Amino acid sequence: DTEVTQTPKHLVMGMTNKKSLKCEQHMGHRAMYWYKQKAKKPPELMFVYSYEKLSINESVPSRFSPECPNSSLLNLHLHALQPEDSALYLCASSQKLGSLAKNIQYFGAGTRLSVL
Amino acid sequence: SQQGEEDPQALSIQEGENATMNCSYKTSINNLQWYRQNSGRGLVHLILIRSNEREKHSGRLRVTLDTSKKSSSLLITASRAADTASYFCATDAQQAGTALIFGKGTTLSVSS
């Protein structure tokens, strides 16, 4: 099973709402990632978890709060978002984080987020 | 941050033609990967080439790597309409604990 599952596929939220994006993988991967992607742009790294610990935070605003409850799950909690946060949010996983490993990433289909 | 620059940004070809897209990067790498993204979907890994390799093939894909020029190219032969997608190169820096860095991507349109 090489699947990364993201839910929901689409999400519309107001600026005062609190919502969560979920990501799940059962490949035994120990690195999990959140990316934000705007139209016609490359994925922009937000957070990386390695062995369930936050390893990289690319200076993401605190209205985005990641959580890794266990090695298979990754959440992204959203609160007080702005309209400019509307984007495709992608989750990915890889065997390990780091340059000594084959860092092939497996991506989910993404959550299309619209903030009104 | 992005370290890869793909060119062209957009490419339109007819079915059966070959498509070549290029990627340049800035720092030393361990390997370089190419990914495909169909519109509004997740990225799919296509091929990985190590820094000590110069060329690699996978089906209709051919990747080259020139570490002296810090550049790579992806050739898709005998293209099909289903190859229509965005293609991104991704590099991992030689520092431990770093994530992939994606280039800006090339949008390929293959018309029948």
mmCIF file of C-alpha atoms in Angstrom:
data_model
loop_
_atom_site.group_PDB
_atom_site.id
_atom_site.type_symbol
_atom_site.label_atom_id
_atom_site.label_comp_id
_atom_site.label_asym_id
_atom_site.label_seq_id
_atom_site.Cartn_x
_atom_site.Cartn_y
_atom_site.Cartn_z
ATOM 1 C CA ASP A 1 0.000 0.000 0.000
ATOM 2 C CA THR A 2 1.671 3.200 -1.206
ATOM 3 C CA GLU A 3 -1.231 5.445 -0.419
ATOM 4 C CA VAL A 4 -1.378 8.642 1.559
ATOM 5 C CA THR A 5 -4.952 9.522 2.396
ATOM 6 C CA GLN A 6 -6.036 13.089 3.047
ATOM 7 C CA THR A 7 -9.380 14.249 4.344
ATOM 8 C CA PRO A 8 -11.397 16.202 3.588
ATOM 9 C CA LYS A 9 -10.892 16.669 -0.161
ATOM 10 C CA HIS A 10 -12.505 20.099 -0.060
ATOM 11 C CA LEU A 11 -13.015 22.527 2.793
ATOM 12 C CA VAL A 12 -14.663 25.913 2.938
ATOM 13 C CA MET A 13 -14.265 27.859 6.148
ATOM 14 C CA GLY A 14 -14.826 31.306 7.507
ATOM 15 C CA MET A 15 -12.075 33.362 9.083
ATOM 16 C CA THR A 16 -13.361 32.643 12.596
ATOM 17 C CA ASN A 17 -13.728 28.896 12.156
ATOM 18 C CA LYS A 18 -11.531 26.148 13.549
ATOM 19 C CA LYS A 19 -11.017 23.127 11.339
ATOM 20 C CA SER A 20 -8.526 20.312 10.938
ATOM 21 C CA LEU A 21 -6.958 18.568 7.979
ATOM 22 C CA LYS A 22 -6.047 14.921 8.363
ATOM 23 C CA CYS A 23 -3.445 12.745 6.721
ATOM 24 C CA GLU A 24 -2.816 9.017 7.120
ATOM 25 C CA GLN A 25 -0.255 6.575 5.768
ATOM 26 C CA HIS A 26 0.392 2.912 6.498
ATOM 27 C CA MET A 27 3.723 2.473 4.761
ATOM 28 C CA GLY A 28 5.742 2.595 7.972
ATOM 29 C CA HIS A 29 7.229 5.920 6.940
ATOM 30 C CA ARG A 30 8.791 7.943 9.737
ATOM 31 C CA ALA A 31 8.835 11.343 8.033
ATOM 32 C CA MET A 32 5.639 13.248 7.257
ATOM 33 C CA TYR A 33 5.215 16.613 5.622
ATOM 34 C CA TRP A 34 2.709 19.411 5.132
ATOM 35 C CA TYR A 35 2.931 21.558 2.010
ATOM 36 C CA LYS A 36 0.910 24.526 0.821
ATOM 37 C CA GLN A 37 0.484 24.979 -2.918
ATOM 38 C CA LYS A 38 -0.945 27.957 -4.723
ATOM 39 C CA ALA A 39 -2.126 27.717 -8.327
ATOM 40 C CA LYS A 40 0.682 27.342 -10.875
ATOM 41 C CA LYS A 41 3.322 27.329 -8.114
ATOM 42 C CA PRO A 42 5.456 24.538 -6.647
ATOM 43 C CA PRO A 43 4.622 23.023 -3.271
ATOM 44 C CA GLU A 44 5.850 25.175 -0.426
ATOM 45 C CA LEU A 45 7.091 23.263 2.612
ATOM 46 C CA MET A 46 5.352 24.127 5.868
ATOM 47 C CA PHE A 47 6.218 21.466 8.447
ATOM 48 C CA VAL A 48 8.149 18.228 8.701
ATOM 49 C CA TYR A 49 7.764 15.563 11.365
ATOM 50 C CA SER A 50 10.482 12.995 11.847
ATOM 51 C CA TYR A 51 9.746 10.088 14.190
ATOM 52 C CA GLU A 52 6.675 11.970 15.419
ATOM 53 C CA LYS A 53 8.694 15.007 16.444
ATOM 54 C CA LEU A 54 8.466 18.364 14.720
ATOM 55 C CA SER A 55 11.724 18.658 12.837
ATOM 56 C CA ILE A 56 11.188 21.577 10.479
ATOM 57 C CA ASN A 57 8.869 24.566 10.769
ATOM 58 C CA GLU A 58 9.315 26.904 7.848
ATOM 59 C CA SER A 59 8.278 29.998 9.795
ATOM 60 C CA VAL A 60 4.614 29.207 9.341
ATOM 61 C CA PRO A 61 2.106 31.545 11.066
ATOM 62 C CA SER A 62 0.710 30.210 14.328
ATOM 63 C CA ARG A 63 -2.795 30.027 12.871
ATOM 64 C CA PHE A 64 -1.522 26.739 11.402
ATOM 65 C CA SER A 65 -0.822 24.159 14.097
ATOM 66 C CA PRO A 66 0.523 20.716 13.166
ATOM 67 C CA GLU A 67 0.126 17.594 15.232
ATOM 68 C CA CYS A 68 1.477 14.078 14.835
ATOM 69 C CA PRO A 69 -0.508 11.807 17.187
ATOM 70 C CA ASN A 70 1.301 8.660 16.041
ATOM 71 C CA SER A 71 3.561 7.417 13.276
ATOM 72 C CA SER A 72 0.666 6.967 10.821
ATOM 73 C CA LEU A 73 -1.283 10.178 11.371
ATOM 74 C CA LEU A 74 -0.625 13.833 10.749
ATOM 75 C CA ASN A 75 -3.045 16.646 11.427
ATOM 76 C CA LEU A 76 -3.033 20.309 10.558
ATOM 77 C CA HIS A 77 -5.229 22.426 12.808
ATOM 78 C CA LEU A 78 -6.503 25.652 11.304
ATOM 79 C CA HIS A 79 -7.740 28.678 13.223
ATOM 80 C CA ALA A 80 -8.458 32.273 12.263
ATOM 81 C CA LEU A 81 -7.242 31.828 8.730
ATOM 82 C CA GLN A 82 -7.078 34.591 6.153
ATOM 83 C CA PRO A 83 -8.421 34.513 2.589
ATOM 84 C CA GLU A 84 -4.821 34.391 1.312
ATOM 85 C CA ASP A 85 -4.469 31.010 3.040
ATOM 86 C CA SER A 86 -6.778 29.526 0.416
ATOM 87 C CA ALA A 87 -4.706 26.897 -1.381
ATOM 88 C CA LEU A 88 -4.195 23.194 -1.956
ATOM 89 C CA TYR A 89 -2.711 21.600 1.157
ATOM 90 C CA LEU A 90 -0.675 18.516 0.468
ATOM 91 C CA CYS A 91 0.519 15.873 2.873
ATOM 92 C CA ALA A 92 3.441 13.608 2.048
ATOM 93 C CA SER A 93 5.466 10.898 3.701
ATOM 94 C CA SER A 94 8.861 9.326 3.137
ATOM 95 C CA GLN A 95 10.873 6.515 4.703
ATOM 96 C CA LYS A 96 13.102 8.871 6.615
ATOM 97 C CA LEU A 97 14.121 12.487 6.665
ATOM 98 C CA GLY A 98 17.648 13.219 5.757
ATOM 99 C CA SER A 99 20.116 13.169 2.973
ATOM 100 C CA LEU A 100 21.405 9.650 3.621
ATOM 101 C CA ALA A 101 18.099 8.016 2.783
ATOM 102 C CA LYS A 102 16.232 7.787 -0.463
ATOM 103 C CA ASN A 103 13.945 10.685 0.263
ATOM 104 C CA ILE A 104 11.204 9.679 -2.168
ATOM 105 C CA GLN A 105 7.999 11.323 -1.057
ATOM 106 C CA TYR A 106 4.520 9.882 -1.461
ATOM 107 C CA PHE A 107 1.823 12.519 -1.681
ATOM 108 C CA GLY A 108 -1.829 12.542 -0.851
ATOM 109 C CA ALA A 109 -4.359 14.025 -3.263
ATOM 110 C CA GLY A 110 -4.591 17.164 -1.161
ATOM 111 C CA THR A 111 -7.266 19.243 0.527
ATOM 112 C CA ARG A 112 -8.566 22.187 -1.477
ATOM 113 C CA LEU A 113 -9.118 24.904 1.148
ATOM 114 C CA SER A 114 -11.141 28.041 0.578
ATOM 115 C CA VAL A 115 -11.211 30.701 3.278
ATOM 116 C CA LEU A 116 -14.065 33.164 2.998
ATOM 117 C CA SER B 1 12.518 28.093 -0.397
ATOM 118 C CA GLN B 2 12.989 26.862 -3.956
ATOM 119 C CA GLN B 3 16.428 26.141 -5.307
ATOM 120 C CA GLY B 4 15.428 24.587 -8.607
ATOM 121 C CA GLU B 5 14.555 26.500 -11.709
ATOM 122 C CA GLU B 6 12.838 24.612 -14.488
ATOM 123 C CA ASP B 7 12.674 25.741 -18.028
ATOM 124 C CA PRO B 8 10.656 26.144 -20.002
ATOM 125 C CA GLN B 9 7.881 27.249 -17.667
ATOM 126 C CA ALA B 10 5.349 25.946 -20.193
ATOM 127 C CA LEU B 11 5.628 23.561 -23.117
ATOM 128 C CA SER B 12 3.001 22.613 -25.711
ATOM 129 C CA ILE B 13 3.575 19.707 -28.076
ATOM 130 C CA GLN B 14 1.675 17.237 -30.221
ATOM 131 C CA GLU B 15 1.170 13.593 -29.317
ATOM 132 C CA GLY B 16 4.086 11.481 -30.427
ATOM 133 C CA GLU B 17 6.626 14.281 -30.067
ATOM 134 C CA ASN B 18 9.336 14.300 -27.426
ATOM 135 C CA ALA B 19 9.263 16.736 -24.520
ATOM 136 C CA THR B 20 12.391 17.999 -22.823
ATOM 137 C CA MET B 21 12.401 20.037 -19.656
ATOM 138 C CA ASN B 22 15.393 21.283 -17.723
ATOM 139 C CA CYS B 23 16.144 21.936 -14.086
ATOM 140 C CA SER B 24 18.954 23.912 -12.522
ATOM 141 C CA TYR B 25 19.819 23.980 -8.839
ATOM 142 C CA LYS B 26 22.173 25.869 -6.591
ATOM 143 C CA THR B 27 23.670 23.692 -3.848
ATOM 144 C CA SER B 28 25.453 20.336 -3.829
ATOM 145 C CA ILE B 29 23.042 17.429 -3.741
ATOM 146 C CA ASN B 30 22.841 13.731 -2.937
ATOM 147 C CA ASN B 31 20.162 13.002 -5.478
ATOM 148 C CA LEU B 32 17.646 14.679 -7.741
ATOM 149 C CA GLN B 33 14.096 13.556 -8.310
ATOM 150 C CA TRP B 34 11.382 14.365 -10.800
ATOM 151 C CA TYR B 35 7.713 14.452 -9.889
ATOM 152 C CA ARG B 36 4.535 14.825 -11.953
ATOM 153 C CA GLN B 37 1.391 16.588 -10.828
ATOM 154 C CA ASN B 38 -1.898 16.320 -12.643
ATOM 155 C CA SER B 39 -4.104 19.358 -12.261
ATOM 156 C CA GLY B 40 -5.215 19.862 -8.656
ATOM 157 C CA ARG B 41 -3.850 16.511 -7.499
ATOM 158 C CA GLY B 42 -0.929 15.286 -5.438
ATOM 159 C CA LEU B 43 2.551 14.836 -6.820
ATOM 160 C CA VAL B 44 3.711 11.466 -8.089
ATOM 161 C CA HIS B 45 7.333 10.414 -7.977
ATOM 162 C CA LEU B 46 8.718 9.571 -11.429
ATOM 163 C CA ILE B 47 12.417 8.912 -11.148
ATOM 164 C CA LEU B 48 15.422 9.465 -8.893
ATOM 165 C CA ILE B 49 18.980 9.962 -10.048
ATOM 166 C CA ARG B 50 21.901 9.899 -7.646
ATOM 167 C CA SER B 51 24.634 12.501 -7.743
ATOM 168 C CA ASN B 52 27.142 9.906 -8.989
ATOM 169 C CA GLU B 53 24.915 8.902 -11.917
ATOM 170 C CA ARG B 54 24.812 10.706 -15.246
ATOM 171 C CA GLU B 55 21.795 9.160 -16.911
ATOM 172 C CA LYS B 56 18.845 7.039 -15.957
ATOM 173 C CA HIS B 57 15.937 5.535 -17.872
ATOM 174 C CA SER B 58 12.489 4.445 -16.823
ATOM 175 C CA GLY B 59 10.069 3.468 -19.588
ATOM 176 C CA ARG B 60 9.609 6.546 -21.792
ATOM 177 C CA LEU B 61 11.512 8.741 -19.340
ATOM 178 C CA ARG B 62 15.163 9.640 -19.600
ATOM 179 C CA VAL B 63 16.858 11.767 -16.982
ATOM 180 C CA THR B 64 20.332 13.229 -17.159
ATOM 181 C CA LEU B 65 22.317 14.900 -14.428
ATOM 182 C CA ASP B 66 25.313 17.181 -14.782
ATOM 183 C CA THR B 67 26.595 18.006 -11.323
ATOM 184 C CA SER B 68 29.329 20.283 -12.683
ATOM 185 C CA LYS B 69 26.648 22.496 -14.210
ATOM 186 C CA LYS B 70 24.158 21.803 -11.413
ATOM 187 C CA SER B 71 21.512 20.878 -13.953
ATOM 188 C CA SER B 72 19.254 18.011 -14.947
ATOM 189 C CA SER B 73 16.958 17.292 -17.839
ATOM 190 C CA LEU B 74 13.870 15.124 -18.166
ATOM 191 C CA LEU B 75 13.019 13.745 -21.590
ATOM 192 C CA ILE B 76 9.633 12.174 -22.239
ATOM 193 C CA THR B 77 9.633 10.292 -25.514
ATOM 194 C CA ALA B 78 6.606 9.623 -27.726
ATOM 195 C CA SER B 79 4.403 11.808 -25.564
ATOM 196 C CA ARG B 80 0.726 11.076 -24.992
ATOM 197 C CA ALA B 81 -2.199 13.273 -24.027
ATOM 198 C CA ALA B 82 -2.066 11.589 -20.596
ATOM 199 C CA ASP B 83 1.386 13.121 -20.063
ATOM 200 C CA THR B 84 -0.275 16.537 -19.760
ATOM 201 C CA ALA B 85 0.726 17.685 -16.272
ATOM 202 C CA SER B 86 3.166 19.850 -14.341
ATOM 203 C CA TYR B 87 6.623 18.439 -13.791
ATOM 204 C CA PHE B 88 8.844 19.400 -10.873
ATOM 205 C CA CYS B 89 12.421 18.600 -10.085
ATOM 206 C CA ALA B 90 13.311 18.184 -6.418
ATOM 207 C CA THR B 91 16.685 18.079 -4.749
ATOM 208 C CA ASP B 92 17.873 17.190 -1.304
ATOM 209 C CA ALA B 93 20.828 19.122 -0.003
ATOM 210 C CA GLN B 94 23.761 17.258 1.448
ATOM 211 C CA GLN B 95 23.037 18.533 4.934
ATOM 212 C CA ALA B 96 21.421 15.970 7.174
ATOM 213 C CA GLY B 97 17.872 16.548 8.297
ATOM 214 C CA THR B 98 16.793 18.653 5.365
ATOM 215 C CA ALA B 99 13.713 18.144 3.261
ATOM 216 C CA LEU B 100 13.347 18.145 -0.517
ATOM 217 C CA ILE B 101 13.416 21.472 -2.301
ATOM 218 C CA PHE B 102 11.132 21.718 -5.313
ATOM 219 C CA GLY B 103 11.779 23.706 -8.444
ATOM 220 C CA LYS B 104 9.228 26.019 -9.996
ATOM 221 C CA GLY B 105 7.963 23.403 -12.450
ATOM 222 C CA THR B 106 7.230 23.031 -16.141
ATOM 223 C CA THR B 107 3.647 22.777 -17.341
ATOM 224 C CA LEU B 108 3.411 20.342 -20.241
ATOM 225 C CA SER B 109 0.420 20.243 -22.581
ATOM 226 C CA VAL B 110 0.189 17.388 -25.061
ATOM 227 C CA SER B 111 -2.515 17.713 -27.647
ATOM 228 C CA SER B 112 -3.889 14.918 -29.812
#
